[in-house]
Tab-separated table of C-alpha atoms (C1' of nucleotides) in Angstrom:
chain	number	residue	atom	x	y	z
A	1	MET	CA	0.000	0.000	0.000
A	2	LEU	CA	1.186	3.456	-0.881
A	3	ILE	CA	0.047	4.948	2.411
A	4	ARG	CA	-0.069	3.529	5.922
A	5	ARG	CA	-3.220	2.298	7.505
A	6	SER	CA	-2.821	5.104	10.034
A	7	SER	CA	-2.999	7.585	7.177
A	8	MET	CA	-6.210	6.005	5.942
A	9	TYR	CA	-7.583	6.411	9.448
A	10	ALA	CA	-6.497	10.033	9.611
A	11	LEU	CA	-8.081	10.850	6.238
A	12	HIS	CA	-11.278	9.073	7.186
A	13	ALA	CA	-11.558	10.783	10.555
A	14	VAL	CA	-10.905	14.234	9.111
A	15	ALA	CA	-13.454	13.552	6.368
A	16	ILE	CA	-16.095	12.928	8.999
A	17	LEU	CA	-15.175	16.065	10.929
A	18	ALA	CA	-15.003	18.191	7.788
A	19	ALA	CA	-18.558	17.263	6.869
A	20	ARG	CA	-19.661	19.599	9.667
A	21	PRO	CA	-16.914	22.161	10.115
A	22	GLY	CA	-16.686	23.814	13.490
A	23	VAL	CA	-18.920	21.232	15.167
A	24	TYR	CA	-17.464	19.036	17.904
A	25	HIS	CA	-17.655	15.286	17.394
A	26	SER	CA	-16.703	12.877	20.154
A	27	SER	CA	-14.122	10.304	19.170
A	28	GLU	CA	-16.750	7.725	20.041
A	29	GLU	CA	-18.981	9.168	17.336
A	30	ILE	CA	-16.154	9.051	14.817
A	31	ARG	CA	-15.381	5.506	15.822
A	32	GLU	CA	-18.950	4.441	15.119
A	33	LEU	CA	-19.015	6.092	11.713
A	34	SER	CA	-15.591	4.909	10.630
A	35	GLY	CA	-15.031	1.613	12.368
A	36	ILE	CA	-11.535	2.681	13.403
A	37	PRO	CA	-10.472	1.074	16.713
A	38	GLY	CA	-11.348	3.596	19.417
A	39	ASN	CA	-8.152	4.030	21.363
A	40	TYR	CA	-5.978	4.085	18.305
A	41	LEU	CA	-8.225	6.678	16.731
A	42	ALA	CA	-7.846	8.874	19.802
A	43	LYS	CA	-4.103	8.712	19.414
A	44	ILE	CA	-4.232	9.710	15.750
A	45	LEU	CA	-6.582	12.571	16.500
A	46	GLY	CA	-4.102	13.674	19.118
A	47	HIS	CA	-1.374	13.903	16.493
A	48	LEU	CA	-3.647	15.831	14.165
A	49	ARG	CA	-4.473	18.207	16.989
A	50	ARG	CA	-0.821	18.892	17.792
A	51	ALA	CA	-0.310	19.599	14.097
A	52	GLY	CA	-3.119	22.145	14.199
A	53	ILE	CA	-5.359	20.330	11.750
A	54	VAL	CA	-8.143	19.598	14.220
A	55	GLU	CA	-9.074	21.099	17.553
A	56	GLY	CA	-9.869	19.166	20.706
A	57	ARG	CA	-12.042	20.133	23.641
A	58	LYS	CA	-12.440	18.271	26.885
A	59	GLY	CA	-15.534	17.633	28.959
A	60	TRP	CA	-19.225	17.737	28.361
A	61	GLY	CA	-20.084	18.672	24.788
A	62	GLY	CA	-16.452	18.364	23.819
A	63	GLY	CA	-14.737	16.288	21.185
A	64	PHE	CA	-12.863	17.171	18.027
A	65	ARG	CA	-13.630	19.532	15.196
A	66	VAL	CA	-11.989	20.964	12.140
A	67	PRO	CA	-12.072	24.748	12.152
A	68	GLU	CA	-13.342	26.619	9.078
A	69	GLU	CA	-9.871	27.927	8.308
A	70	ALA	CA	-8.551	24.379	7.898
A	71	LEU	CA	-10.961	23.508	5.086
A	72	SER	CA	-8.686	24.967	2.430
A	73	ARG	CA	-5.614	23.043	3.534
A	74	PRO	CA	-4.430	20.264	1.240
A	75	ILE	CA	-4.654	16.703	2.481
A	76	ARG	CA	-0.924	16.488	2.127
A	77	ASP	CA	-0.851	18.176	5.526
A	78	ILE	CA	-2.748	15.241	6.973
A	79	LEU	CA	-0.416	12.653	5.502
A	80	ASP	CA	2.654	14.547	6.564
A	81	VAL	CA	1.491	14.246	10.162
A	82	VAL	CA	1.295	10.464	10.026
A	83	GLU	CA	3.964	9.617	7.474
A	84	GLY	CA	6.543	12.197	8.372
A	85	ASP	CA	7.014	13.188	4.750
A	86	ALA	CA	4.258	11.983	2.453
A	87	MET	CA	6.250	12.351	-0.740
A	88	GLU	CA	9.080	10.116	0.350
A	89	ALA	CA	6.724	7.196	-0.269
A	90	VAL	CA	7.116	7.874	-3.936
A	91	ASP	CA	10.522	9.314	-4.562
A	92	GLY	CA	13.713	7.503	-5.273
A	93	CYS	CA	14.267	4.636	-7.652
A	94	LEU	CA	12.187	1.484	-7.306
A	95	PHE	CA	15.398	-0.532	-7.451
A	96	GLY	CA	17.225	1.749	-5.109
A	97	PHE	CA	19.697	2.657	-7.847
A	98	PRO	CA	21.262	5.947	-6.794
A	99	SER	CA	22.370	6.474	-10.388
A	100	CYS	CA	18.811	6.327	-11.725
A	101	ASP	CA	17.726	9.679	-13.163
A	102	GLU	CA	16.312	11.328	-16.271
A	103	GLU	CA	19.506	10.718	-18.228
A	104	HIS	CA	19.995	7.131	-17.068
A	105	PRO	CA	16.509	5.881	-16.311
A	106	CYS	CA	15.949	2.380	-15.002
A	107	PRO	CA	13.341	0.290	-16.838
A	108	LEU	CA	10.631	1.341	-14.402
A	109	HIS	CA	11.603	4.996	-14.170
A	110	ARG	CA	8.953	6.419	-16.527
A	111	TYR	CA	6.127	4.553	-14.841
A	112	TRP	CA	7.246	5.374	-11.352
A	113	GLU	CA	7.730	9.014	-12.233
A	114	GLU	CA	4.197	9.141	-13.588
A	115	ILE	CA	2.810	7.535	-10.435
A	116	GLY	CA	4.663	10.085	-8.341
A	117	LYS	CA	3.161	12.947	-10.326
A	118	VAL	CA	-0.405	11.734	-9.916
A	119	TYR	CA	0.225	11.093	-6.251
A	120	ARG	CA	1.570	14.601	-5.728
A	121	ARG	CA	-1.392	16.086	-7.562
A	122	MET	CA	-3.748	14.050	-5.392
A	123	LEU	CA	-2.198	15.413	-2.222
A	124	ASP	CA	-1.965	19.020	-3.367
A	125	GLU	CA	-5.217	19.461	-5.259
A	126	THR	CA	-7.495	17.787	-2.743
A	127	THR	CA	-8.430	19.881	0.256
A	128	ILE	CA	-9.841	18.945	3.625
A	129	GLY	CA	-13.037	20.640	2.530
A	130	ASP	CA	-13.244	18.259	-0.423
A	131	LEU	CA	-13.114	15.334	1.961
A	132	GLY	CA	-16.050	16.729	3.899
A	133	ARG	CA	-18.169	17.069	0.812
A	134	PHE	CA	-18.116	13.304	0.313
A	135	GLN	CA	-20.087	11.461	2.936
A	136	PRO	CA	-20.721	7.774	2.493
A	137	ARG	CA	-22.835	7.760	5.674
A	138	GLN	CA	-22.504	4.021	5.643
A	139	PRO	CA	-25.763	2.456	6.780
B	1	MET	CA	6.307	2.683	-0.538
B	2	LEU	CA	4.119	0.957	-3.066
B	3	ILE	CA	6.203	-2.205	-3.035
B	4	ARG	CA	8.079	-3.938	-0.238
B	5	ARG	CA	11.790	-3.712	0.159
B	6	SER	CA	11.889	-7.449	-0.521
B	7	SER	CA	10.332	-6.796	-3.916
B	8	MET	CA	12.977	-4.219	-4.685
B	9	TYR	CA	15.578	-6.828	-3.817
B	10	ALA	CA	13.900	-9.427	-6.015
B	11	LEU	CA	13.734	-7.059	-8.979
B	12	HIS	CA	17.323	-6.015	-8.506
B	13	ALA	CA	18.607	-9.571	-8.235
B	14	VAL	CA	16.698	-10.737	-11.296
B	15	ALA	CA	17.943	-7.709	-13.227
B	16	ILE	CA	21.512	-8.762	-12.545
B	17	LEU	CA	20.846	-12.364	-13.570
B	18	ALA	CA	18.922	-11.327	-16.665
B	19	ALA	CA	21.873	-9.328	-17.930
B	20	ARG	CA	23.522	-12.667	-18.755
B	21	PRO	CA	20.730	-15.159	-19.308
B	22	GLY	CA	21.578	-18.799	-18.773
B	23	VAL	CA	24.804	-18.006	-16.927
B	24	TYR	CA	25.136	-19.028	-13.282
B	25	HIS	CA	25.904	-16.275	-10.784
B	26	SER	CA	26.719	-17.073	-7.175
B	27	SER	CA	24.590	-15.264	-4.628
B	28	GLU	CA	27.828	-13.795	-3.333
B	29	GLU	CA	28.363	-12.178	-6.737
B	30	ILE	CA	24.846	-10.781	-6.723
B	31	ARG	CA	25.330	-9.494	-3.195
B	32	GLU	CA	28.423	-7.569	-4.257
B	33	LEU	CA	26.696	-6.005	-7.251
B	34	SER	CA	23.476	-5.156	-5.469
B	35	GLY	CA	24.410	-4.553	-1.851
B	36	ILE	CA	21.522	-6.708	-0.682
B	37	PRO	CA	22.305	-8.440	2.645
B	38	GLY	CA	23.648	-11.863	1.733
B	39	ASN	CA	21.535	-14.251	3.758
B	40	TYR	CA	18.346	-12.433	3.062
B	41	LEU	CA	19.120	-12.386	-0.626
B	42	ALA	CA	19.580	-16.155	-0.544
B	43	LYS	CA	16.134	-16.495	0.947
B	44	ILE	CA	14.528	-14.334	-1.730
B	45	LEU	CA	16.325	-16.205	-4.498
B	46	GLY	CA	14.964	-19.391	-2.971
B	47	HIS	CA	11.430	-18.068	-3.329
B	48	LEU	CA	12.062	-17.057	-6.904
B	49	ARG	CA	13.467	-20.491	-7.616
B	50	ARG	CA	10.423	-22.283	-6.203
B	51	ALA	CA	8.268	-20.040	-8.387
B	52	GLY	CA	10.255	-21.110	-11.425
B	53	ILE	CA	11.603	-17.657	-12.226
B	54	VAL	CA	15.242	-18.504	-11.614
B	55	GLU	CA	17.136	-21.775	-11.478
B	56	GLY	CA	19.585	-22.788	-8.769
B	57	ARG	CA	22.493	-25.164	-8.903
B	58	LYS	CA	24.607	-26.382	-6.023
B	59	GLY	CA	28.316	-26.937	-5.783
B	60	TRP	CA	31.338	-25.782	-7.685
B	61	GLY	CA	30.414	-23.499	-10.598
B	62	GLY	CA	26.867	-23.317	-9.328
B	63	GLY	CA	24.701	-20.370	-8.399
B	64	PHE	CA	21.535	-18.907	-9.864
B	65	ARG	CA	20.526	-18.066	-13.399
B	66	VAL	CA	17.481	-16.977	-15.308
B	67	PRO	CA	16.744	-19.308	-18.220
B	68	GLU	CA	16.179	-17.868	-21.699
B	69	GLU	CA	12.514	-18.821	-21.612
B	70	ALA	CA	11.948	-16.586	-18.589
B	71	LEU	CA	13.092	-13.413	-20.348
B	72	SER	CA	9.657	-12.769	-21.829
B	73	ARG	CA	7.814	-13.066	-18.528
B	74	PRO	CA	6.404	-9.849	-17.083
B	75	ILE	CA	7.880	-8.550	-13.854
B	76	ARG	CA	4.473	-8.924	-12.306
B	77	ASP	CA	5.464	-12.565	-11.841
B	78	ILE	CA	8.387	-11.446	-9.693
B	79	LEU	CA	6.263	-9.210	-7.499
B	80	ASP	CA	3.593	-11.840	-7.097
B	81	VAL	CA	6.181	-14.120	-5.546
B	82	VAL	CA	7.117	-11.642	-2.853
B	83	GLU	CA	3.887	-9.733	-2.357
B	84	GLY	CA	1.430	-12.564	-2.771
B	85	ASP	CA	-0.711	-10.552	-5.140
B	86	ALA	CA	1.014	-7.492	-6.534
B	87	MET	CA	-2.156	-5.704	-7.561
B	88	GLU	CA	-3.724	-5.775	-4.146
B	89	ALA	CA	-1.292	-3.002	-3.213
B	90	VAL	CA	-3.306	-0.711	-5.384
B	91	ASP	CA	-6.889	-1.881	-5.403
B	92	GLY	CA	-9.608	-0.901	-3.041
B	93	CYS	CA	-10.486	2.548	-1.774
B	94	LEU	CA	-7.825	4.643	-0.076
B	95	PHE	CA	-10.284	5.315	2.730
B	96	GLY	CA	-11.411	1.728	2.905
B	97	PHE	CA	-14.937	2.745	1.892
B	98	PRO	CA	-16.581	-0.395	0.557
B	99	SER	CA	-19.170	1.783	-1.155
B	100	CYS	CA	-16.570	3.632	-3.208
B	101	ASP	CA	-16.913	2.899	-6.933
B	102	GLU	CA	-17.305	4.550	-10.325
B	103	GLU	CA	-20.804	5.744	-9.513
B	104	HIS	CA	-20.015	6.953	-5.989
B	105	PRO	CA	-16.342	7.876	-6.111
B	106	CYS	CA	-14.571	9.142	-3.033
B	107	PRO	CA	-12.590	12.382	-3.433
B	108	LEU	CA	-9.400	10.457	-4.157
B	109	HIS	CA	-10.931	7.843	-6.413
B	110	ARG	CA	-9.882	9.318	-9.780
B	111	TYR	CA	-6.280	9.787	-8.712
B	112	TRP	CA	-6.002	6.390	-7.143
B	113	GLU	CA	-7.557	4.714	-10.135
B	114	GLU	CA	-5.026	6.427	-12.387
B	115	ILE	CA	-2.164	5.309	-10.181
B	116	GLY	CA	-3.461	1.756	-10.317
B	117	LYS	CA	-3.573	1.848	-14.102
B	118	VAL	CA	0.005	3.024	-14.478
B	119	TYR	CA	1.120	0.497	-11.905
B	120	ARG	CA	-0.598	-2.336	-13.742
B	121	ARG	CA	0.948	-1.228	-17.024
B	122	MET	CA	4.352	-1.119	-15.392
B	123	LEU	CA	4.016	-4.715	-14.201
B	124	ASP	CA	2.566	-6.097	-17.417
B	125	GLU	CA	4.564	-4.242	-20.043
B	126	THR	CA	7.982	-4.662	-18.483
B	127	THR	CA	9.615	-8.041	-18.952
B	128	ILE	CA	12.461	-9.710	-17.157
B	129	GLY	CA	14.452	-9.270	-20.335
B	130	ASP	CA	13.919	-5.512	-20.088
B	131	LEU	CA	15.438	-5.547	-16.626
B	132	GLY	CA	18.527	-7.272	-17.947
B	133	ARG	CA	19.054	-4.683	-20.635
B	134	PHE	CA	19.607	-1.998	-18.005
B	135	GLN	CA	22.826	-2.434	-16.136
B	136	PRO	CA	24.004	0.313	-13.847
B	137	ARG	CA	27.190	-1.688	-13.122
B	138	GLN	CA	27.715	0.586	-10.182
B	139	PRO	CA	31.410	1.382	-9.824
C	1	DA	C1'	37.212	-40.952	-1.532
C	2	DG	C1'	37.826	-36.601	0.490
C	3	DA	C1'	37.906	-31.618	0.372
C	4	DT	C1'	35.559	-27.746	-0.975
C	5	DC	C1'	32.225	-24.969	-3.022
C	6	DA	C1'	27.552	-23.077	-3.201
C	7	DG	C1'	22.690	-23.595	-2.647
C	8	DG	C1'	18.597	-25.342	0.670
C	9	DA	C1'	16.119	-24.955	4.751
C	10	DG	C1'	14.868	-23.801	9.131
C	11	DA	C1'	15.215	-21.410	13.660
C	12	DC	C1'	15.939	-17.197	15.642
C	13	DC	C1'	16.186	-12.034	16.452
C	14	DA	C1'	15.069	-6.851	16.106
C	15	DG	C1'	12.414	-2.881	14.905
C	16	DC	C1'	8.334	-0.769	13.740
C	17	DA	C1'	3.374	-0.159	12.983
C	18	DT	C1'	-0.784	-1.336	14.936
C	19	DA	C1'	-3.630	-1.836	18.801
C	20	DT	C1'	-4.994	-1.901	23.747
C	21	DC	C1'	-5.137	-0.335	28.634
C	22	DC	C1'	-5.058	2.651	32.448
C	23	DC	C1'	-4.916	6.742	34.833
C	24	DC	C1'	-4.909	11.767	34.770
C	25	DT	C1'	-6.849	16.411	33.639
C	26	DG	C1'	-10.030	19.884	32.420
C	27	DA	C1'	-14.819	21.408	31.194
C	28	DG	C1'	-19.258	21.304	31.771
C	29	DT	C1'	-23.885	20.067	34.622
C	30	DC	C1'	-26.632	19.968	38.821
D	1	DG	C1'	-18.422	21.639	45.218
D	2	DA	C1'	-19.565	16.837	43.549
D	3	DC	C1'	-20.319	14.296	39.544
D	4	DT	C1'	-19.721	13.049	34.921
D	5	DC	C1'	-18.197	13.480	30.372
D	6	DA	C1'	-14.497	13.378	26.998
D	7	DG	C1'	-9.822	14.340	25.666
D	8	DG	C1'	-4.477	13.780	27.012
D	9	DG	C1'	-0.751	10.880	27.583
D	10	DG	C1'	2.088	7.159	28.668
D	11	DA	C1'	2.981	2.119	29.362
D	12	DT	C1'	2.282	-2.139	27.417
D	13	DA	C1'	1.022	-6.040	24.042
D	14	DT	C1'	1.082	-8.067	19.205
D	15	DG	C1'	2.151	-9.173	14.494
D	16	DC	C1'	4.671	-8.576	10.431
D	17	DT	C1'	8.870	-7.529	7.771
D	18	DG	C1'	13.473	-7.395	7.321
D	19	DG	C1'	17.651	-9.477	8.686
D	20	DT	C1'	20.980	-12.980	10.914
D	21	DC	C1'	22.808	-17.566	12.095
D	22	DT	C1'	23.510	-22.487	11.782
D	23	DC	C1'	23.442	-26.787	9.879
D	24	DC	C1'	22.415	-29.818	5.907
D	25	DT	C1'	22.686	-31.418	1.005
D	26	DG	C1'	24.435	-32.044	-3.428
D	27	DA	C1'	27.988	-31.174	-7.107
D	28	DT	C1'	32.584	-30.780	-8.686
D	29	DC	C1'	37.674	-31.035	-8.416
D	30	DT	C1'	41.935	-33.485	-7.191
DNA sequence: AGATCAGGAGACCAGCATATCCCCTGAGTC
DNA sequence: GACTCAGGGGATATGCTGGTCTCCTGATCT
């Protein structure tokens, strides 16, 4: 898989929050909608909070929310939180050849380069707001 | 990473063998050319051998080789050995939404689909012979 | 036949990602 | 102020992947 399972979780959780920006959702609520294991989800949300992507509030009526201002951020920001650097998943030669470049491409270079481009576009063109607009609302 | 490190190793090792089809190379020789940890390499070559991609021979003058007939096989065969099913790395929704399809695409669906297509083409269009034609012969 | 070379096969180990548990803290309600 | 709700944070399992080690088997050379 190109991204970690944790990243899938992070994207999914933020998608749920972004469907109602500014509204607090308990992690329990997110767990029910997403099926992500509860305690692990809490940990991921904690990372997202420290990165400023979501906000947390304790106590009655609390939970997590994504503030309006965050809606325009690209989802690359989400992946960077979990993966460290999202793009490193896709750079470098598939063989590990240090000498592989445009002038001396390995047999997979063109394909891999193309995959990297689409991947980068996916991360940069898609915003958190876009995630919120899609709601499977799984029954 | 889209593929495992083991798959990188497998591709690299086969590339070295395919540069001189039919000729036996000791795993020690491959280790020197590739930098893959020796014992682990031996294990991977064993898997490739059981899958019929390379041939092994014991004793003096022995080693591994890729037979002429194997040169036309797609590299998908190599990845399938290590990954189980190479394409499963790239199918399914990035969110894990079971409901995500052409009619109800998630926000990343188009990108991910495109990546899958290029990936599939890479595996099917590239042959073991192609790998052999590229030799970095790192100094 | 005996030495040596090189693969074959299995147990074993380490690090990381995933997942779980428990206790603490702060914000509300009554 | 007492109670409860929900996040915060750290310690602790678990499983997989990558990597190491050891011993065995078969082929060739002398």
